[in-house]
Amino acid sequence: MAVRLPHPHRHDVRIAVGGLLGGLLLYGVGLGLRAADDPIVLWSDSRVLLVPLVVMAGCELLRRTMPRTALLIGTAAVIADYLTRGSLATVLMFTDLMYAAVLYGPPASARRIPWITGLLTVAGTVVPLAVWREPEALLVGVVVGLVALMPAATGWIVRNHRDTAAAERLRAEQTALLAEMDRTQAVTAERARMARELHDMVANHLSAIAIHSTAALSLDDPGTSKEALSVIRENSVEGLAEMRRLIGILRDDSGERAPAAAPTLDGLGALVEGARTNGLDVTLDAAHGKLPAPVELAAYRIVQESLTNALKHASPGRVVVTLTQLDESLTVRVTSPYDGDGGAPRAPGSGAGLVGMRERTALLCGTFEAGPDGSPDGKVWAVRATLPTTQGPQGGTE
């Protein structure tokens, strides 16, 4: 089976043609590197120097695709050219093959060739000087250095710069990819944060509106209907105000609007009073000191969502909110009556409440549990979150 050589690069074709034409021009005008009667010249016929010239031009076609093969054949051709009258074009093309072998060859060859040519340069300087003991013998080492070492060293320098540029380009692409991943994660995290904020702020008011509107429609009592409508209006106004504040924050990109203060545990009293207004029998037992702002916000939102769920799902009875601070944690516990029959809630929900509370707790590296508390009658639903107070949140403050 015939072996197909790789197609030469167009620049290599130009180099080969240019070198061949230059060599033919020098041959035509009769210029050679040595006289015909030089003792080194074994073949004085001027036509013989065309053979190394043509072979060297053919090697130039392989300088990029098969650099090691081209260098080996080119070395044989330049030695043969040395034994003829010699052509400057052949020597120049050989230096290019040496350069290309280091630049385009395998990494192992690129490392070895400069060392080999360096040793040859030293040998070409020391040995003739030791044999002939003439200063002119140093010219042999100079010629070897110019023909072999300098092209190899130049190729090694260019290759290092090229590899460094490729590595920096790859690093830049990786940095851009990481930045895009960070941006995507930041957008996703911000969307999740805004979804939690929107749910926690509005769900409580909408649940109260749904429950009281149902009561107003089902009872034919003007007094009860008027009271329900008052509660509906109050929750509607508060819900709209909080929604307007959130939308204002999202729309304002000028940086002139001062950020709204995040809820703190000092507002639990008002939160419980609102739950009582909506019909819950709530007891608050809060014992805590100064807490980090992210912990206070998470605890407030967990209590708020727990009261909303109690309003929608709990059986008649007392809802107990307890906050207990230990040395390095704050425990939030909300219990409400629970009949366990799986009946329909008094108001529709999205099912995102427990998910949001669990996410808030996870952002602070805390623990979260929700479910029947294990009492013998199984009639109590408990939400329990433990929030560390000494470790900052992983996801940032909200």
XYZ file of C-alpha atoms in Angstrom:
398
model
C 0.000 0.000 0.000
C 1.364 3.388 -0.983
C 2.172 5.846 1.771
C 0.542 9.219 1.300
C 2.599 12.164 2.463
C 0.757 14.947 4.260
C -0.194 17.913 2.140
C 2.406 20.670 2.565
C 1.424 24.031 3.968
C 1.168 26.805 1.380
C 3.866 28.844 3.129
C 6.207 25.842 3.011
C 5.632 25.552 -0.722
C 6.592 29.194 -1.163
C 9.753 28.725 0.912
C 10.752 25.631 -1.078
C 10.154 27.298 -4.437
C 11.965 30.454 -3.358
C 14.967 28.496 -2.070
C 15.150 26.384 -5.214
C 14.925 29.388 -7.522
C 17.567 31.220 -5.498
C 19.896 28.231 -5.666
C 19.375 27.924 -9.433
C 20.141 31.620 -9.818
C 23.413 31.212 -7.915
C 24.219 28.135 -10.010
C 23.494 30.059 -13.201
C 25.926 32.843 -12.353
C 28.538 30.326 -11.215
C 28.699 31.324 -7.542
C 29.692 28.631 -5.073
C 31.025 28.550 -1.513
C 34.340 26.899 -2.499
C 36.631 26.763 -5.439
C 36.717 23.656 -7.597
C 40.318 22.868 -6.557
C 39.534 23.032 -2.797
C 40.817 19.826 -1.115
C 37.420 19.300 0.583
C 35.564 19.194 -2.736
C 35.098 15.581 -3.804
C 32.808 16.350 -6.725
C 34.045 19.317 -8.658
C 31.367 19.064 -11.364
C 29.148 22.067 -10.709
C 26.057 20.130 -11.736
C 26.434 17.821 -8.739
C 25.532 20.641 -6.315
C 22.038 20.679 -7.843
C 21.268 17.324 -6.180
C 21.601 18.581 -2.554
C 19.806 21.764 -3.583
C 16.793 19.898 -4.981
C 16.704 17.486 -2.025
C 16.833 20.400 0.428
C 14.023 22.182 -1.395
C 11.961 18.987 -1.166
C 12.625 18.832 2.577
C 11.262 22.348 2.916
C 7.882 20.997 1.820
C 7.887 18.813 4.952
C 9.188 21.409 7.444
C 5.803 21.802 9.147
C 4.149 18.419 8.631
C 7.164 16.096 9.158
C 9.850 18.297 10.761
C 12.075 15.513 12.146
C 12.154 13.591 8.864
C 12.867 16.798 6.957
C 15.769 17.633 9.307
C 17.362 14.173 9.015
C 17.216 14.192 5.214
C 18.304 17.822 5.136
C 21.334 17.019 7.322
C 22.434 14.375 4.824
C 21.862 16.845 1.979
C 23.903 19.633 3.621
C 26.782 17.201 4.274
C 26.713 16.181 0.616
C 26.589 19.844 -0.372
C 29.668 20.470 1.802
C 31.584 17.920 -0.258
C 30.739 19.779 -3.480
C 31.432 23.390 -4.343
C 28.486 24.236 -2.081
C 25.455 26.461 -2.457
C 24.487 29.266 -0.104
C 20.790 28.550 -0.798
C 21.194 24.954 0.432
C 22.809 26.090 3.681
C 20.144 28.736 4.288
C 17.352 26.221 3.723
C 19.059 23.866 6.185
C 19.030 26.546 8.877
C 15.303 26.942 8.259
C 14.800 23.161 8.646
C 16.660 23.299 11.974
C 14.440 26.163 13.130
C 11.249 24.400 11.993
C 12.234 21.100 13.662
C 12.391 22.848 17.035
C 9.311 25.003 16.467
C 6.947 22.409 14.985
C 8.451 19.132 16.165
C 7.434 17.055 19.193
C 8.303 18.520 22.619
C 11.023 15.915 23.215
C 12.792 16.784 19.966
C 12.379 20.493 20.633
C 14.217 20.065 23.933
C 16.999 17.837 22.600
C 17.946 19.594 19.360
C 19.294 22.802 20.997
C 21.436 20.688 23.334
C 22.761 18.553 20.472
C 23.573 21.571 18.314
C 25.211 23.263 21.300
C 27.453 20.231 21.855
C 28.273 20.136 18.135
C 29.212 23.827 18.242
C 31.540 23.240 21.202
C 33.060 20.201 19.500
C 33.417 22.133 16.240
C 35.353 24.777 18.133
C 37.560 22.666 20.409
C 38.490 19.736 18.160
C 39.773 21.692 15.112
C 41.635 24.058 17.397
C 43.265 21.116 19.181
C 44.153 19.377 15.907
C 45.285 22.297 13.773
C 46.393 24.669 16.558
C 45.562 27.634 14.364
C 43.260 30.553 15.307
C 41.478 30.089 12.003
C 40.203 26.737 13.324
C 37.762 28.662 15.497
C 35.860 29.546 12.350
C 34.618 25.950 12.157
C 32.806 26.340 15.488
C 31.463 29.708 14.393
C 30.023 28.205 11.201
C 28.445 25.289 13.107
C 26.942 27.730 15.596
C 25.519 29.925 12.841
C 24.135 27.025 10.816
C 22.835 24.787 13.635
C 22.811 26.308 17.125
C 21.389 29.737 16.360
C 18.380 28.464 14.342
C 17.683 25.831 17.011
C 17.896 28.379 19.832
C 15.666 30.802 17.910
C 13.092 28.072 17.333
C 13.159 27.177 21.029
C 12.577 30.821 22.051
C 9.735 31.270 19.574
C 8.166 27.968 20.658
C 8.292 29.007 24.317
C 6.600 32.309 23.509
C 3.980 30.525 21.433
C 3.261 27.962 24.165
C 3.087 30.713 26.763
C 0.627 32.667 24.613
C -1.498 29.536 24.116
C -1.490 28.858 27.870
C -2.478 32.447 28.627
C -5.229 32.293 26.011
C -6.541 29.056 27.554
C -6.370 30.603 31.019
C -8.302 33.629 29.769
C -10.968 31.386 28.257
C -11.225 29.432 31.500
C -11.466 32.659 33.482
C -14.228 33.897 31.183
C -16.045 30.568 31.548
C -15.747 30.697 35.341
C -16.973 34.290 35.342
C -19.986 33.294 33.251
C -20.703 30.389 35.606
C -20.429 32.727 38.595
C -22.757 35.194 36.911
C -25.291 32.466 36.169
C -25.119 31.185 39.728
C -25.477 34.725 41.071
C -28.540 35.339 38.893
C -30.063 32.020 39.983
C -29.359 32.747 43.646
C -30.825 36.242 43.329
C -33.958 34.893 41.660
C -34.369 32.360 44.457
C -33.837 35.097 47.069
C -36.405 37.396 45.470
C -38.857 34.493 45.182
C -38.479 33.793 48.908
C -38.894 37.477 49.754
C -41.980 37.831 47.550
C -43.552 34.674 48.944
C -42.866 35.553 52.581
C -44.101 39.142 52.276
C -47.272 38.532 50.284
C -48.403 34.995 51.136
C -49.433 35.910 54.689
C -51.653 38.786 53.562
C -53.190 36.883 50.640
C -53.937 33.869 52.824
C -55.750 36.080 55.333
C -57.682 37.732 52.501
C -58.727 34.368 51.070
C -59.838 32.991 54.444
C -61.815 36.072 55.528
C -63.416 36.512 52.120
C -64.588 32.894 52.287
C -66.042 33.562 55.745
C -67.784 36.720 54.524
C -69.371 34.854 51.644
C -70.458 31.877 53.706
C -72.023 33.752 56.644
C -75.181 35.832 56.287
C -74.272 38.192 59.104
C -73.698 41.881 58.326
C -71.538 42.379 61.398
C -69.317 39.414 60.624
C -69.076 40.407 56.968
C -68.101 43.967 57.914
C -65.422 42.706 60.280
C -64.100 40.303 57.604
C -64.041 43.091 55.031
C -62.069 45.294 57.440
C -59.468 42.551 57.852
C -59.420 42.008 54.080
C -58.838 45.711 53.451
C -56.087 45.920 56.048
C -54.238 42.930 54.604
C -54.739 44.204 51.067
C -53.245 47.603 51.886
C -50.287 46.063 53.719
C -49.693 43.495 50.997
C -49.818 46.153 48.268
C -47.403 48.356 50.217
C -44.878 45.552 50.600
C -45.315 44.538 46.967
C -44.808 48.161 45.882
C -41.656 48.402 47.975
C -40.219 45.239 46.461
C -41.056 46.297 42.911
C -39.494 49.691 43.582
C -36.265 48.051 44.686
C -36.226 45.865 41.559
C -36.899 48.756 39.189
C -34.579 51.333 40.744
C -31.122 50.890 39.199
C -29.892 54.440 39.822
C -28.589 53.657 43.281
C -30.370 56.749 44.666
C -33.067 54.871 46.561
C -32.043 53.961 50.073
C -32.449 50.248 50.741
C -35.421 49.363 52.936
C -34.624 48.084 56.382
C -34.842 44.318 56.701
C -37.313 42.971 59.271
C -35.846 42.165 62.669
C -37.025 40.168 65.657
C -38.224 43.413 67.228
C -41.111 43.225 64.776
C -42.325 39.838 66.007
C -44.840 41.526 68.308
C -46.511 43.288 65.391
C -46.359 40.100 63.353
C -48.098 38.121 66.106
C -50.721 40.853 66.539
C -51.471 40.659 62.838
C -51.868 36.890 63.101
C -54.265 37.348 65.998
C -56.246 39.826 63.938
C -56.507 37.179 61.231
C -58.017 34.755 63.730
C -55.089 32.805 65.171
C -54.626 32.240 68.890
C -50.891 32.932 69.102
C -48.536 32.915 72.070
C -45.054 34.400 71.716
C -42.132 33.439 73.952
C -38.947 35.122 72.694
C -35.747 35.070 74.743
C -32.753 36.306 72.826
C -30.065 38.953 72.850
C -28.212 40.780 70.099
C -28.061 38.660 66.953
C -26.448 39.063 63.523
C -28.717 40.679 60.954
C -28.910 37.574 58.678
C -29.978 35.444 61.645
C -32.661 37.920 62.690
C -34.023 38.129 59.142
C -34.107 34.342 58.722
C -35.791 33.840 62.110
C -38.381 36.530 61.355
C -39.218 35.022 57.964
C -39.464 31.495 59.419
C -41.924 32.686 62.076
C -43.867 34.659 59.460
C -44.171 31.689 57.120
C -45.031 29.325 59.973
C -47.891 31.601 61.030
C -49.080 31.773 57.424
C -49.096 27.967 57.207
C -50.909 27.756 60.534
C -53.519 30.180 59.229
C -54.072 27.983 56.168
C -53.684 24.479 57.584
C -53.872 24.404 61.391
C -56.833 23.076 63.348
C -58.516 25.320 65.920
C -56.268 25.805 68.912
C -53.247 27.643 70.194
C -50.185 28.403 68.100
C -46.996 28.733 70.155
C -43.940 30.640 68.892
C -40.767 30.082 70.908
C -37.316 31.576 70.344
C -34.445 30.320 72.492
C -30.869 31.550 72.248
C -27.990 29.375 73.376
C -24.278 30.232 73.302
C -23.807 29.769 69.549
C -27.271 29.241 68.093
C -30.838 30.486 68.009
C -33.646 27.920 68.018
C -36.974 28.889 66.448
C -39.915 26.590 67.206
C -43.514 27.092 66.089
C -46.189 24.542 67.037
C -49.801 24.490 65.897
C -52.743 22.077 66.185
C -52.789 19.423 63.492
C -55.489 16.832 62.889
C -53.563 14.826 60.277
C -56.593 14.093 58.081
C -54.979 15.693 55.012
C -58.019 17.856 54.320
C -57.942 20.763 51.917
C -56.343 23.968 53.273
C -58.504 26.979 54.040
C -56.536 28.971 51.453
C -54.618 27.794 48.380
C -50.830 27.719 48.564
C -47.867 27.248 46.253
C -46.109 24.690 48.414
C -43.018 26.894 48.527
C -43.245 27.818 52.204
C -41.363 24.858 53.656
C -38.883 25.014 50.784
C -38.168 28.671 51.485
C -37.688 28.090 55.234
C -35.373 25.183 54.546
C -33.328 27.292 52.091
C -32.998 30.162 54.548
C -31.770 27.788 57.224
C -29.313 26.104 54.856
C -27.829 29.470 53.869
C -26.869 29.962 57.518
C -25.537 26.382 57.846
C -28.343 25.545 60.263
C -30.773 22.645 60.621
C -34.485 22.607 59.807
C -37.281 20.161 60.654
C -41.006 20.293 60.009
C -43.690 17.704 60.716
C -45.726 16.089 63.488
C -43.814 16.467 66.736
C -44.162 12.827 67.722
C -46.694 13.352 70.505
C -48.849 10.321 71.372
C -51.956 11.707 69.730
C -50.000 13.162 66.780
C -52.094 16.312 66.870
C -49.323 18.920 66.879
C -47.396 20.180 63.875
C -43.986 21.592 64.716
C -41.533 23.709 62.759
C -38.052 23.821 64.286
C -35.015 25.680 62.932
C -31.612 25.999 64.576
C -29.607 28.948 63.280
C -25.900 29.342 64.143
C -25.079 32.820 65.466
C -21.290 32.681 65.165
C -20.838 31.721 61.491
C -21.718 34.036 58.617
C -24.180 32.862 55.975
C -22.812 31.117 52.942
C -25.144 32.836 50.571
C -24.856 36.385 51.883
C -27.370 38.497 53.681
C -30.771 39.179 52.303
